[in-house]
mmCIF file of C-alpha atoms in Angstrom:
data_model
loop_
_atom_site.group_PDB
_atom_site.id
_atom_site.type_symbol
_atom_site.label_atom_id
_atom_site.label_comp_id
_atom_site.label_asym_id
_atom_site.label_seq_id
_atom_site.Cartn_x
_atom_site.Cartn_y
_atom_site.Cartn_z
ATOM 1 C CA UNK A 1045 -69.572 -49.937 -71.670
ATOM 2 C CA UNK A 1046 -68.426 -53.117 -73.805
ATOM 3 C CA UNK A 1047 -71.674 -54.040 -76.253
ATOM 4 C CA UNK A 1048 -72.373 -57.803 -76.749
ATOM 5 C CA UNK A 1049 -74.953 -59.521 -77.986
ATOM 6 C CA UNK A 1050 -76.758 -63.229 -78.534
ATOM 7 C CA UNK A 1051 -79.510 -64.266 -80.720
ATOM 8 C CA UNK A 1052 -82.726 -64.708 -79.373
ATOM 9 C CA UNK A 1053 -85.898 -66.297 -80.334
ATOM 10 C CA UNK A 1054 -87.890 -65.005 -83.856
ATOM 11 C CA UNK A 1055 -85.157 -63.277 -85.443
ATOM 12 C CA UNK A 1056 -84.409 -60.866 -82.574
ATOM 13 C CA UNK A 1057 -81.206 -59.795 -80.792
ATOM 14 C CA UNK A 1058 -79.986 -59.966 -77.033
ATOM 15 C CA UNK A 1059 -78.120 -56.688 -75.904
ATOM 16 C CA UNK A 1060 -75.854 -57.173 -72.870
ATOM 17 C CA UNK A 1061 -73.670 -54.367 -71.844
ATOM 18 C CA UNK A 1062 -70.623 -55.152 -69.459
ATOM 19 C CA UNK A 1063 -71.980 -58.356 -69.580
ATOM 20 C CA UNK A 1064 -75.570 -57.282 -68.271
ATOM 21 C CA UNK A 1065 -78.524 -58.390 -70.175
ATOM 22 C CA UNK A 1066 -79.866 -55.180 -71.395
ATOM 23 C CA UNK A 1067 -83.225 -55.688 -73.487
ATOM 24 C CA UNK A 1068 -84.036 -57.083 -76.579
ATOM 25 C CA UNK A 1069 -84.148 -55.964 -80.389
ATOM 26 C CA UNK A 1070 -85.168 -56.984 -83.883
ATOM 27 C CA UNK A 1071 -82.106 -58.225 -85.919
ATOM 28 C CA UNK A 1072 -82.956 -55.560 -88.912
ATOM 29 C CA UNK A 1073 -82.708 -52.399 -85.649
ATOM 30 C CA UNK A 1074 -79.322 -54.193 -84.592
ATOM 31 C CA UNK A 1075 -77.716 -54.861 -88.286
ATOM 32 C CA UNK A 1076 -79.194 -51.420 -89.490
ATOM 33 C CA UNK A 1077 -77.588 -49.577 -86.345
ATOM 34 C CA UNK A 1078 -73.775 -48.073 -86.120
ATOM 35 C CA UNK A 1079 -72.597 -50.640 -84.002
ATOM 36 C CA UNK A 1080 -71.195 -53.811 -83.596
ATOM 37 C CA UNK A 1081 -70.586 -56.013 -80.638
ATOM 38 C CA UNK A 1082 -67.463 -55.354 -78.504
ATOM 39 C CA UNK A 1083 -68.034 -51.564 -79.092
ATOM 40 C CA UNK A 1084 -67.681 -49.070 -76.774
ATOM 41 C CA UNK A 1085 -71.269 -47.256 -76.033
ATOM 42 C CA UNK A 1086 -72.880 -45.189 -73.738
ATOM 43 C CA UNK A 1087 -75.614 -44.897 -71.711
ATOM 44 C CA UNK A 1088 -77.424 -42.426 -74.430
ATOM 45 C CA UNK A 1089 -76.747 -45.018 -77.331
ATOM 46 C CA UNK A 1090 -78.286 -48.032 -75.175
ATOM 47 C CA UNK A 1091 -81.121 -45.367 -74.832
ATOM 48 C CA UNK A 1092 -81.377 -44.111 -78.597
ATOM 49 C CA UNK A 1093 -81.367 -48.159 -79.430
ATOM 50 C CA UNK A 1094 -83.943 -49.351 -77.360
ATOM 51 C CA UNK A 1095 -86.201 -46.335 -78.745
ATOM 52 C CA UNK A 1096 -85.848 -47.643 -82.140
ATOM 53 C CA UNK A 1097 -86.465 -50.985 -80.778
ATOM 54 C CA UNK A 1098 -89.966 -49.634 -78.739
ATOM 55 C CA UNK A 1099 -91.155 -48.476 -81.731
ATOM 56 C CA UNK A 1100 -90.061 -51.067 -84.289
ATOM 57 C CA UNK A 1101 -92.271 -53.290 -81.892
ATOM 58 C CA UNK A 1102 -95.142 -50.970 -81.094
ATOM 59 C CA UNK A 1103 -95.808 -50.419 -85.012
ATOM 60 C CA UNK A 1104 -95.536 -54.468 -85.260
ATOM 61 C CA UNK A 1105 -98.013 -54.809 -83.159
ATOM 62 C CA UNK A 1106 -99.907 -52.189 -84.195
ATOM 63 C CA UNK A 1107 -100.586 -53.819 -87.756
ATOM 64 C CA UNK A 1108 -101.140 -57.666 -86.499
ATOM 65 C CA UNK A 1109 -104.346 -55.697 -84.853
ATOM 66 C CA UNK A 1110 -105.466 -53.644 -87.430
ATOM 67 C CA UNK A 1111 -105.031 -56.970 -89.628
ATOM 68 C CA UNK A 1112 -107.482 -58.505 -87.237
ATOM 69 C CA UNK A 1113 -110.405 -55.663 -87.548
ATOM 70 C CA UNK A 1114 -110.207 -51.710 -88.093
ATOM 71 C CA UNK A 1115 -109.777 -49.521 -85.229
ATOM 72 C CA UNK A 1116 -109.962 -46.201 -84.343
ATOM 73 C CA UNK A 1117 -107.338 -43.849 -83.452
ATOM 74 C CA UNK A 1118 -108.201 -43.872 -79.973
ATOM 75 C CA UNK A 1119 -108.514 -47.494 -79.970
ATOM 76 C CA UNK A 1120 -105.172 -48.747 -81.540
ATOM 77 C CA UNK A 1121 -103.710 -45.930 -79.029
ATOM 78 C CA UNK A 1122 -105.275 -47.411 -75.910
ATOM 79 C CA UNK A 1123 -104.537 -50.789 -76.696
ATOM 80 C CA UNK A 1124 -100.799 -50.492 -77.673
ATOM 81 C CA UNK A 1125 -100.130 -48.009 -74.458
ATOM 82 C CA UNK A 1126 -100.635 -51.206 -72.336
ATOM 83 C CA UNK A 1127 -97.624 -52.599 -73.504
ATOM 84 C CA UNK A 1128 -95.813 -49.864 -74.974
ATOM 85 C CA UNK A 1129 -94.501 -47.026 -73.663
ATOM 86 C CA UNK A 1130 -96.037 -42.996 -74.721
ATOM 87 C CA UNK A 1131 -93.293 -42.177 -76.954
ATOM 88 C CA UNK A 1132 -93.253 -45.919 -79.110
ATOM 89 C CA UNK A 1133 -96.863 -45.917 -79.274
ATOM 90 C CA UNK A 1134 -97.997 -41.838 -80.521
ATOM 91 C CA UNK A 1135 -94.910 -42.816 -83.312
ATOM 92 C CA UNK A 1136 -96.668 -46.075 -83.882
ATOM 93 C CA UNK A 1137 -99.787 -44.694 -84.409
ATOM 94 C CA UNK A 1138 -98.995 -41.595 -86.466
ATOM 95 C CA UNK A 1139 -97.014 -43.573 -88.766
ATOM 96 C CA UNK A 1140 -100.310 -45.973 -89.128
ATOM 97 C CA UNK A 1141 -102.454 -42.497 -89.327
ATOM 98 C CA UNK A 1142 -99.653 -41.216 -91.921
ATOM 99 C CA UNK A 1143 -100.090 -44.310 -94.197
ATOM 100 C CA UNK A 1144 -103.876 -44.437 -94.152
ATOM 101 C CA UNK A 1145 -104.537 -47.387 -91.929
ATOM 102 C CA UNK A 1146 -106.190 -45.688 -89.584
ATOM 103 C CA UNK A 1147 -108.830 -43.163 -90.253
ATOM 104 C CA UNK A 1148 -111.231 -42.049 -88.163
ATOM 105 C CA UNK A 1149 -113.968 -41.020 -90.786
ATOM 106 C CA UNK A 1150 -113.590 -44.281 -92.901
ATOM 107 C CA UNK A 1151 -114.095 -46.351 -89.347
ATOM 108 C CA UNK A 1152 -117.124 -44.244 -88.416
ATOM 109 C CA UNK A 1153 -119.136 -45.096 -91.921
ATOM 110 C CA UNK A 1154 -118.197 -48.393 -91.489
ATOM 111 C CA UNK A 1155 -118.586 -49.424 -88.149
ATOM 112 C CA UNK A 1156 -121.915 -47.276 -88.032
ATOM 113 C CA UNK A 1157 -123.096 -49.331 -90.790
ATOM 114 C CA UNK A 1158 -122.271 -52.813 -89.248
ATOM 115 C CA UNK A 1159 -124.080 -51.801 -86.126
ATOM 116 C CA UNK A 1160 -127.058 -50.881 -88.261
ATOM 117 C CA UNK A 1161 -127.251 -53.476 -90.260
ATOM 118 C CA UNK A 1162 -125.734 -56.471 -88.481
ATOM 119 C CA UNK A 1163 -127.042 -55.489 -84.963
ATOM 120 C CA UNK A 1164 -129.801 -53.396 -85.710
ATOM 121 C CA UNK A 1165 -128.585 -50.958 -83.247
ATOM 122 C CA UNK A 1166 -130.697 -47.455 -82.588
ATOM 123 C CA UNK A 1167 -128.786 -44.390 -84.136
ATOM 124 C CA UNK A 1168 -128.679 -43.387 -80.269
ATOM 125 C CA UNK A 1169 -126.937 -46.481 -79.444
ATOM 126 C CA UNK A 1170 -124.938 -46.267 -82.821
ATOM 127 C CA UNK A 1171 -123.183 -42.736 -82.021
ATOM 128 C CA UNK A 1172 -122.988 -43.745 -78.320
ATOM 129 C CA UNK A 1173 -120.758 -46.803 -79.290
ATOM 130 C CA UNK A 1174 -118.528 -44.434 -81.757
ATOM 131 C CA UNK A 1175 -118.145 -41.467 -78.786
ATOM 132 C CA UNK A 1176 -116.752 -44.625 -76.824
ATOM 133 C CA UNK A 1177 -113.848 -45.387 -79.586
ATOM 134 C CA UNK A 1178 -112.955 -41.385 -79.415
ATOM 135 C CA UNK A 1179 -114.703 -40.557 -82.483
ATOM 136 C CA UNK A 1180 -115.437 -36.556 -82.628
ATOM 137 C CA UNK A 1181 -118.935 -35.443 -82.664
ATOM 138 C CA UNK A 1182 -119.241 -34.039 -86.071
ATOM 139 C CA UNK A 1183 -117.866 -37.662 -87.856
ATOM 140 C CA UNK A 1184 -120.679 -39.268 -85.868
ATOM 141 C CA UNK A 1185 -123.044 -37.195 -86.734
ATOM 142 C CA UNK A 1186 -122.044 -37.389 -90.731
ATOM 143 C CA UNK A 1187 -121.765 -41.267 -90.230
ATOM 144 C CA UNK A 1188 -124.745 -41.852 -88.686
ATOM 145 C CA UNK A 1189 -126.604 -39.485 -91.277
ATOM 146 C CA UNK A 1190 -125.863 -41.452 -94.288
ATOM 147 C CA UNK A 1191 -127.666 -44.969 -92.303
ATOM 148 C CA UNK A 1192 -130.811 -45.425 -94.225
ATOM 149 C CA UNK A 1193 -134.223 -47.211 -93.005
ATOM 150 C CA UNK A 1194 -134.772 -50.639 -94.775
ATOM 151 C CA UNK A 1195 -136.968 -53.506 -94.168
ATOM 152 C CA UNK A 1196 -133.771 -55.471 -92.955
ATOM 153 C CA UNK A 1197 -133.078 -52.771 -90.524
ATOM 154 C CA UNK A 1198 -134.685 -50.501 -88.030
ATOM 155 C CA UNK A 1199 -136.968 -51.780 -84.566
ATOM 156 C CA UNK A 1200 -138.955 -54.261 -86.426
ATOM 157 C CA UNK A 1201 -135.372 -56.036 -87.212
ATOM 158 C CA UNK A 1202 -133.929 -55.606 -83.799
ATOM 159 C CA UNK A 1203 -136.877 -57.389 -82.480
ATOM 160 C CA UNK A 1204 -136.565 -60.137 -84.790
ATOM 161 C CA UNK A 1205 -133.052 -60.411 -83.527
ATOM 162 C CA UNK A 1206 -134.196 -60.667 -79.871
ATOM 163 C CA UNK A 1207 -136.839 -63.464 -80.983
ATOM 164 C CA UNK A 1208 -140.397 -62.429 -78.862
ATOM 165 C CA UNK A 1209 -142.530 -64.663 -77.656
ATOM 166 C CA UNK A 1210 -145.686 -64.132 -75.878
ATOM 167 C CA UNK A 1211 -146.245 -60.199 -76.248
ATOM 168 C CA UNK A 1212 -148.897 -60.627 -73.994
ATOM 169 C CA UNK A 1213 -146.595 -61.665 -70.712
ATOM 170 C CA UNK A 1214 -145.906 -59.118 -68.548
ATOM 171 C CA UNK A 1215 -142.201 -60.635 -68.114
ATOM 172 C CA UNK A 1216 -141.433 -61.143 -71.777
ATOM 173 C CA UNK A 1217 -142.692 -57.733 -72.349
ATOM 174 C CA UNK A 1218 -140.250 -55.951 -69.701
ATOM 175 C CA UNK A 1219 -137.395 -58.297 -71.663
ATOM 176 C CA UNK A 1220 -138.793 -57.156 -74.607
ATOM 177 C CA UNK A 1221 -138.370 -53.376 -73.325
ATOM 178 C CA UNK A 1222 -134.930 -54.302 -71.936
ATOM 179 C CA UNK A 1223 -133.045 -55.289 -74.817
ATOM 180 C CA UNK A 1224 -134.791 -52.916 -77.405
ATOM 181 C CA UNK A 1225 -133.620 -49.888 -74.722
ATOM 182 C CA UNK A 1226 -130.129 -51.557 -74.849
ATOM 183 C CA UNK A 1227 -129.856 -51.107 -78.521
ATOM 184 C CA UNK A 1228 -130.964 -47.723 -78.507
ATOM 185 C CA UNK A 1229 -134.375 -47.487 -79.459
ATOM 186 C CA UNK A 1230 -136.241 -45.309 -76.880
ATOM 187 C CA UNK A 1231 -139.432 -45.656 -74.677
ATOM 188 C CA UNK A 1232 -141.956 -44.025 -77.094
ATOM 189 C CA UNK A 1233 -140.655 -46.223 -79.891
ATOM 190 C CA UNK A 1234 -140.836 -49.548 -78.200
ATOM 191 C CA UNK A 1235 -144.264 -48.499 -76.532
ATOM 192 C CA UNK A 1236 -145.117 -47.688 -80.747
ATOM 193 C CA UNK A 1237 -143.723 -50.969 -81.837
ATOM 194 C CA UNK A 1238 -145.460 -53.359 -78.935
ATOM 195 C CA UNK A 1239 -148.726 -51.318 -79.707
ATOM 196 C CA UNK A 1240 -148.443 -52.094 -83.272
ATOM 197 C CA UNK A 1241 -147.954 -55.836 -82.490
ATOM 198 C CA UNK A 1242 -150.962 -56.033 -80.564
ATOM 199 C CA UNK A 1243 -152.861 -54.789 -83.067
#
């Protein structure tokens, strides 16, 4: 097969072979690669080519999100399999794990911590939110442990958050229990807390 090419939009490169629009590359996997166009290739070399491509553009993609916010491993990998295929996106992501920007252990501190302090999520709802992004048990249970009690956190902030009313309606009270159960906190506590505002 007869290699040609054509330049397409943001720097990237057009493959045609025989004349038949193949896929598309960045410039820096076509210039960098052993060919040029009107070569002879084969079916193996296309192959090999748009590899290098899949993962050039999975690892892209893969650092405009972790720009955006910190994920975790199983996050980034979830995301980029959408679009990418299994091969392009495990390279993608252990070349991000490789480099240190992605780390499970640094995301669990930290995301544990905004929850706490931000949302004034329950540590119940706290490790329940990191077992969702694939953290393992044992970084949970670390991250969580190093959350401490303030005034600016805890139930007493999370209801602040929610803004109560009248404590004494029976329909602001079962919102009341609703949202506080959402974030974590657990029947005996809120039953504590509500108690404790009566008084």
């Amino acid at each position: 097969m007869t290699v040609t090419v054509t330049a397409a939009k943001s720097g990237r490169i057009n493959i045609f072979a025989d004349g038949e629009y193949r896929f598309t590359v960045p410039s820096d996997i076509w210039f960098s690669s052993p060919f040029h166009e009107g070569d002879e290739v084969t079916e193996n070399e296309l192959l090999a080519l748009k590899k290098a491509s899949g993962f050039f553009f999975a690892y892209e993609s893969a650092m405009r999100m972790l720009g955006l916010r910190a994920h975790s491993k199983k996050e980034l990998t979830q995301k980029l399999r959408v679009k990418y295929g299994e091969e392009e996106t495990l390279a993608a992501v252990q070349k991000c794990e490789k480099y240190g920007f992605i780390n499970d252990e640094a995301f669990a501190r930290e995301f544990s911590r905004e929850l706490h302090e931000r949302k004034h999520y329950a540590p119940a709802r706290i490790k329940n939110e990191l077992r969702l992004r694939g953290i393992s048990s044992e970084l949970i249970e670390n991250a969580v442990s190093l959350l401490e009690e303030t005034d600016e956190t805890g139930i007493e902030a999370a209801a602040a958050k929610i803004r109560i009313k009248d404590i004494s309606d029976e329909k602001e009270k079962a919102r009341v229990y609703r949202r506080l159960l959402s974030m974590g906190y657990s029947y005996s506590e809120i039953a504590a807390f509500l108690r404790a505002c009566d008084d």
